Amino acid sequence: MTGLLTSAQMRAIEQAAFDTGAASGLELMERAGQGVVDAMLATWPDLAEGERSAHVLCGPGNNGGDGFVIARLLRQRGWIVQAFLYGQADRLMGDAREAHARWKEIGPVLPLASGTLTSGPRPDVIVDAVFGTGLSRPLPEDLASALFDLEGACPEGTTRRVAVDAPSGLCMDSGRVLRAPAAIVPETNGGPRQAVLPSRQDLTVSFHAAKLGHVLQNGPEWCGQIQVADIGLRERDLRQADSGLAEMLKGVVHAAAPDVHLLRKGGEDHPTGHKYDYGHAVVVSGGPGHTGAARLAARAALRVGAGLVTVAAPGTAVAECAAHLTAVMLARCNGASDLGVLLGDDRLNALCLGPGLGVGAATRDMVITALGSRRRCVLDADALTSFASDAPRLFAHVHSKVVLTPHAGEFARLFPDIWQKLLAEPNSGPAYSRVDATQEAAARAGCVVLLKGPDTIIAEPGGRTTVHAAAYDRAAPWLATAGSGDVLAGLITGLLARGFWPVTAASTAAWLHAEAARIVGAGLIAEDLPEALPRVFSDLGL
């Protein structure tokens, strides 16, 4: 899996390179600048043709130093380049000072202010190298005003925009905009207007690895495309040379990806391929007129490879379910007592409760019965909402083999204080993130928590955290449709039945869920998702 770094982790990697002599700061700055230019030309090959122009906006730190390198490299290619500096040149330090001096030998540096930014012809490219991953405060008002005026002079779509590591103003630990309440830009008629920050980019070039902020919350919206430039940091060597770095990087959050070996059926583990080798999942259904969600989950569990799947439905809903189920089996279950009897069969090894189950005491009782059986279990939808006013009771019964799969509303009902921290507008960084919130929720609940969203987060208490961002080249907006969450719950349940550890089941299911949506494309409805899985598996070589 690919690691997603925090700003502190990236700084630690760079510092380890300096300490071990693997690279100097100026060497990394030169590589970073070249990486940005290479990414620009790879993304837009037409920029290599004819006389081109660029505004390079440089900040007072190392991100600004990268900007001066980019300005120099573009000028060497024959571009017309204007370099702008926010802050005083005599306050630049270290490598940024040297990069500034090298640029000054071939071109002037203008102050980054409203008047200078918007005078003259519109450039082909605007490079944002003002503030990068280390930003921990909102943009100052004068800078906000200047960037706002630049937006007006170069509206979106008229000039290509490139961010160096991060769009200035975006917290790279959370993907949230650091916005000061006082950051007001005046209207021309004298009325106040809130500045829109940061600027939306067409391309963001990250160095060594993507950062959490590139994939969380507002990150994909503001970053445009993401490219990662290799700046020559050999992380494995640095970990071996620096024990402190190795310890810090144990907490790296990873991007979700499938484990193809685990998904494969048959092979050395089960050469006979018998259905009982792959578990028996049970999805508990609601009553008449409310069975569709459970049937969606059951179909997904079967498609993802559970050996057998049973829908446990109230007697009044058995006929309705029977009319729609073929490969999925059916059992009568009129409440917690009947569920307890069903669970007397030890072959039933994974449970899903919540989709279409109904909210109330009967659901709470069935959840407690299911948890008391110590089976692997997914709690979704109504199973979570039923405990909105008594979350501690739920948490007292969950165990390490449970996965909670809340969407934002359900998460807010179960973890209201955590949700409020996530809603609070960040005025400093690192801002509280969805990763922080999910990790805190998992620790409190004592089980795996999957927080749904375009940036789905999966956290295990004190253990692994993964992010599945359906963004950039993996965007799947069609998943915003009724029933898609029920399918995700079924996918996790089916993988649990097959023996996947809960955090692995949840992470793998999130990836498969989005991949199935991408294969179906526009017009997707939830029923399509399980049926797309054979194509997903085929593409994986299974």
PDB file of C-alpha atoms in Angstrom, residues 4-16 173 235 238-239 242-254 430:
ATOM      1  CA  LEU A   4       0.179   9.064   3.026  1.00  0.00           C
ATOM      2  CA  LEU A   5       2.455  11.258   5.108  1.00  0.00           C
ATOM      3  CA  THR A   6       1.764  14.005   7.602  1.00  0.00           C
ATOM      4  CA  SER A   7       3.783  17.204   7.391  1.00  0.00           C
ATOM      5  CA  ALA A   8       5.803  16.161  10.451  1.00  0.00           C
ATOM      6  CA  GLN A   9       6.617  12.763   8.939  1.00  0.00           C
ATOM      7  CA  MET A  10       7.806  14.394   5.724  1.00  0.00           C
ATOM      8  CA  ARG A  11      10.004  16.820   7.660  1.00  0.00           C
ATOM      9  CA  ALA A  12      11.467  13.892   9.592  1.00  0.00           C
ATOM     10  CA  ILE A  13      12.334  12.078   6.350  1.00  0.00           C
ATOM     11  CA  GLU A  14      14.048  15.175   4.985  1.00  0.00           C
ATOM     12  CA  GLN A  15      15.930  15.743   8.240  1.00  0.00           C
ATOM     13  CA  ALA A  16      17.116  12.131   8.237  1.00  0.00           C
ATOM     14  CA  ASP A 173      -2.568  17.097   7.598  1.00  0.00           C
ATOM     15  CA  GLU A 235      13.046   5.900   2.632  1.00  0.00           C
ATOM     16  CA  LEU A 238      16.817   6.323   5.874  1.00  0.00           C
ATOM     17  CA  ARG A 239      14.712   4.191   8.238  1.00  0.00           C
ATOM     18  CA  ASP A 242      17.725   6.560  11.754  1.00  0.00           C
ATOM     19  CA  SER A 243      15.853   4.618  14.461  1.00  0.00           C
ATOM     20  CA  GLY A 244      13.876   7.721  15.424  1.00  0.00           C
ATOM     21  CA  LEU A 245      12.565   8.023  11.876  1.00  0.00           C
ATOM     22  CA  ALA A 246      11.655   4.338  11.801  1.00  0.00           C
ATOM     23  CA  GLU A 247       9.599   4.789  14.979  1.00  0.00           C
ATOM     24  CA  MET A 248       7.813   7.880  13.666  1.00  0.00           C
ATOM     25  CA  LEU A 249       6.896   6.220  10.392  1.00  0.00           C
ATOM     26  CA  LYS A 250       5.217   3.285  12.146  1.00  0.00           C
ATOM     27  CA  GLY A 251       2.143   5.493  12.316  1.00  0.00           C
ATOM     28  CA  VAL A 252       1.946   6.203   8.586  1.00  0.00           C
ATOM     29  CA  VAL A 253      -1.601   6.121   7.212  1.00  0.00           C
ATOM     30  CA  HIS A 254      -1.894   4.064   4.039  1.00  0.00           C
ATOM     31  CA  PRO A 430      -2.325  20.742  11.978  1.00  0.00           C
TER      32      PRO A 430
END
